[in-house]
Amino acid sequence: IYTAANARLTNGIRSDNLAMPAGAPASVTYDPVICGPGGSAQDLFTMTCTGNGVPDYNRISCLPSTHVKCGTTDNLGWGLGTRYDHATNCQYPCADAQAKATGATWAGGRIGTDNTQSSAAGSSVGYTQNYAIYVRQGTCAQGGTWCPDPSQRCSTAGNVCKSYWNGTCATNGDCFEGLRCASGVCSAPLAGCVDILLAGLSIGDGPYVINPTLNTPSPSSSFSTVVYCDMTVSVDGGGWALVANVHTSDANLLYYGNDPFWTTGQLGGSRTSVSTPFTKDYKHPYMFSTFAGNQLLIKAHSNGSPLYWRSWYMLQPVLSMPSLPLVYYFATPSPLTAANFQVTYGARNTSSNITGGNAFATDPVICGNGTAAQDVFANACTGNNANYLDYMRLSCLPSTHRSCGSIDNGGWGLGSQTDVPTTFCTTPCTDALARTPGGSDWANGLIGTDIYPGNRYGTNPGYSQSYAIYSRVAPCVLGGTSCAGNLQRCSGFDGVTFTCKSTPGGACGVDGDCFEGLRCNATTLTCSAALPSCGEIKLAGLSLGDGAYLANPTLHSAVPDPTFTTVVRCEMTTDLGGWTQVLNINTGDKNVVNYENYNFWTSATALGGAKSDAPHALTYDYKDPVMYATYRAASQVMIVAHANGVPQYWRSWNTVFNNVSFMSYFSTPTQLTAANYPITSSARATGGSGMGSAQQLVDPVITGVFPNEQNLYADTCTGNGAADYNRISALSPTHTNCGTTDNLGWGIGTRYDISSACLTPCGDATARSPSANWVNGLIGTDFLPSNQYGSRIYSQSYAIYIRNAPCALGGAVNSCGPVQQCSVFNPLQPVCKGLQGAGCSTTADCLEGLSCNTGTCSGPLATCSEVMLAGLSVGDGPYFVNPSLNTSSPTSVQAAMVNCDMTLDGGGWTQVLNVATSDGNVVHHDNTQFWQDATLLGGARSEISRGYLNDYKHAYLFSTYTPNQLLVKAHVNGGTLAYWRSWNMVSSVQPLRTYFMSAVRSNTQVTSSVRQTGGPSLNTTQANQDGIIYGSGAAAQNLFANTCTGTNPNYYEVNRLSSEPVGHGACGTVDNLGWGLGTRTDYPNGPFGTTPVSDAQMRATSTNWGGGLIGTDIVAGNNYGSIGGYQSYAIYIRTQ
């Protein structure tokens, strides 16, 4: 019976002779068998069909693009053995066929067609040629495959027969490509193209014989196959095996529904010839369905001429999971599905030159460039709504095309199938047809998409490239993991260069032979055991900078395993270094680590979609399960805000505990909760080029700047009645309440508007995305696919590190051995030094303030003054003293570190107070705990490291020590000196605290005379109007305590410490501005009683500000104190 099989007869043009005889009326272009010249030459098909509703059948036809439809607009037979207008009542050619025999349209259809019975339905006048059909068994030399010697195979490199393995040879050139001649015999095949390349057997791109089973758990020594290898070293090292080629204009359709091609080892109409794999759809069945590579390469090309390329890491292996064949990623056969299955996880390299075609940014497979390079996904979906979905087999899924059923209505990728299924459109519909001529939407969707015969909804003019898909099992040197040597492991220290290095017990000659983090034992010439973490590696002198090191975190776990090792990523630079990365939250990698991603936050082994390999620790969501869940010695944590590894700003903190895993802070695995569990106890340091930027100041994790920094909390909650939960948050004052006025998520791992009716983000979260309120809450928050309610304006990611910090890495003072203490005199090089009674060789072995006498550290002395006079000063900094030695009740309990100024006015000054003007703590007049209490701090800090950053108080010195001189330094937070003054005190027998115990408005005199003044900013307008260090030369003023200014007795301004110059010494007189430290304005009968009122607030920005409140502290929320660059004040005392 008649049938339209369209069965392929030939597989590529070999040669031709298209010269037409003299007088021939038409070109070979119109010949229905030998049709098309040059690049348009066609293959032959059998049992073909053309015609409109009454089909025309042919036995042999070249089926050019205008004649491939059965039952469509064409009504001409085309080929040999044509049978026209076949229908029930027309067993023979009908009148229309006869009429066309001599008609003008003859050249369009039946050229060369044979006659039927007596009608003139065959070759017309001028087309009288007959067709002779030949076959042959082509030898290798004739372009076939046959070799007379059964031990040889046909090599397409020169079409010569060459010896296969075990065949005889004299040189490598006698063996099939990929084999080596050894002892007169060709060797067995190697595992892959990359092995051939590394063995020095490459002769360039082309077919080679390999045995890919050698890279499987069940190798077969008898298996071999010929593959096309890309051996060009500039293409990411070379050694790539061609798996498939998607040709966008070869008339074979590789759309989504071609299941044989995409989901099986069958061909789906593609070719298998490795000699010409780029001019048609091509597939190597074994390499596609069985070969398991660990890296992927896709080349955009035009019939083999390269345009551009990109290589990636395959999604596998992760942890110990094996590699998988490419067919695995397309494992879902028709019907169509939107699996969006990730194929790769990180771009490796990209071609440096782009030839022809379109740039990466608009390519649907190799899209994006630089840090914007995209991963590849399988069985992806885009579309404008659920009724008109567009599916594709392979797509880079950029952010504008990753939603199935959203605003985009263009296919995007390879194997596209558009607008399905509700409209019963299992083939491309009219909107796809409409886009064909290159409408404005074309570039947004169908670039690189294959064509459907007859309507060409695929590759548009200008986007005619095809795509060659390669894979390889990369060894260590090319970014893989495999090493051939015993006790070796692949080191990718910088993520760029990969080398096999020895692991513990492995052979070595120098440290560089061992994996980073290990030392070569000079005696045994073997590599040492792994250290617990990056901190120990740093202290052992094994740091080579930031990168990947080998460690054994179990040594600080509940169950130590001395044989365990793992690769960790170390940050060896910031804040003394030695930080081990545990997490990275990437805000744009399409993986969501919001609150209820319990596998990420609360599992000891699962990753929650994150990666776990060090090379991708900064470019994806990342988790080191062992460091996160097992390591139990972290005393510090650091978070770095960055953009794909480029730091923006950072902060480090001391943790609440130093004997628990970091995972233990996130202990709620099954439900949302507002635990507000503290992670950190105090901030250590902060920095980065973006510190202080508008972005950083409202960052939900690294919020504020010193000294306004916030501690970190886990499993926090913000929001109004519909609560918002976060996994990590700084909990600033405006975001600490769950279910109150704030309705924005704030932190990392945010989950919005949680209530019984809203288990997914609600409309208000979506609506806030473009709103002005965005910066107040959702900075750094991850997003959910399809609504992107996370980081939009602020796209930074967060790398989280932990550290077991001994003294040398900024640990606690008690982190040293017996009779030692951590000296931070040089904060960049903390070191353990001896306490009283410790052995010593020189005074430098003892803690600052102590001396080495007859091999033993002795001391301490009473104050900085005694240290200075004893010749023990080594400059400004912290010293170990015991101020109780100058009292009637000396006690070792008071021996501690103090801040000493050993420079100004002869040196020997001991810090007792610091009034910081912007630390969020208020020490105005009413803060009696600060100004009057012998032990309480009034919100101030007592750590000497905070002596210049925060309000600071040394309670014992303030309340007990009796000085006779006073020094005040005006400084910028952090201790940068502006100007200073020293005075002699009124009394030498009373502590500083007693001056502030007198009555309010007592104007108690503190100093009797000025000693010296200095500083780089002295005599500036600011200094001349300073309320403490007022005037210069003969006009310099003394200090008074509990002073008062103001226009009338109902609105006093009282100060705790003031220079009280003329014009500011009267209480209730002409001046109505506060003047000094600890200012309290409009007291006590103002409209708001004991709180500052509007005139103080108004003055904050007024021109009169410089006349009064310089140096005055601020009250949180109204900033009526020092705002624009007004310095803080460090107060020192000494007995001279």
XYZ file of C-alpha atoms in Angstrom, residues 823 825 833-836 840-854 856-882 885 897-898 900-903 906-909:
59
model
C 49.251 40.137 75.041
C 49.932 45.129 72.677
C 53.632 36.259 77.496
C 54.581 35.430 81.055
C 52.674 36.547 84.146
C 54.278 37.066 87.557
C 61.810 34.426 81.142
C 65.020 35.246 79.353
C 64.328 38.939 78.751
C 61.657 41.432 79.767
C 60.109 40.965 76.310
C 59.074 37.455 77.429
C 56.914 38.983 80.150
C 53.557 40.680 79.808
C 53.881 44.433 79.242
C 54.284 46.122 82.619
C 56.298 43.260 84.117
C 60.082 42.865 84.147
C 62.380 39.865 83.892
C 64.548 39.500 87.016
C 66.893 36.521 87.440
C 61.481 35.171 86.446
C 58.790 37.675 85.477
C 58.228 40.090 88.370
C 55.661 42.764 89.165
C 53.143 44.167 88.638
C 53.493 47.854 89.426
C 50.579 50.058 90.508
C 49.815 52.204 87.433
C 51.158 53.337 84.102
C 53.108 56.064 85.880
C 55.161 53.558 87.860
C 55.672 51.459 84.721
C 56.974 54.562 82.935
C 59.321 55.522 85.764
C 60.646 51.949 85.963
C 61.774 52.164 82.355
C 59.355 49.456 81.232
C 57.416 51.552 78.698
C 57.350 50.262 75.123
C 54.883 52.902 73.908
C 51.161 53.533 74.167
C 49.064 50.422 74.713
C 47.782 47.920 77.288
C 49.923 47.112 80.341
C 49.499 44.770 83.295
C 49.221 46.738 86.578
C 47.676 46.516 90.030
C 49.136 48.627 95.464
C 45.351 45.168 81.977
C 44.835 48.927 81.557
C 48.409 53.527 79.106
C 49.389 56.715 77.316
C 53.168 56.788 77.506
C 53.656 59.788 75.222
C 55.698 62.969 80.002
C 53.604 59.821 79.687
C 52.495 57.441 82.425
C 48.770 58.163 82.089
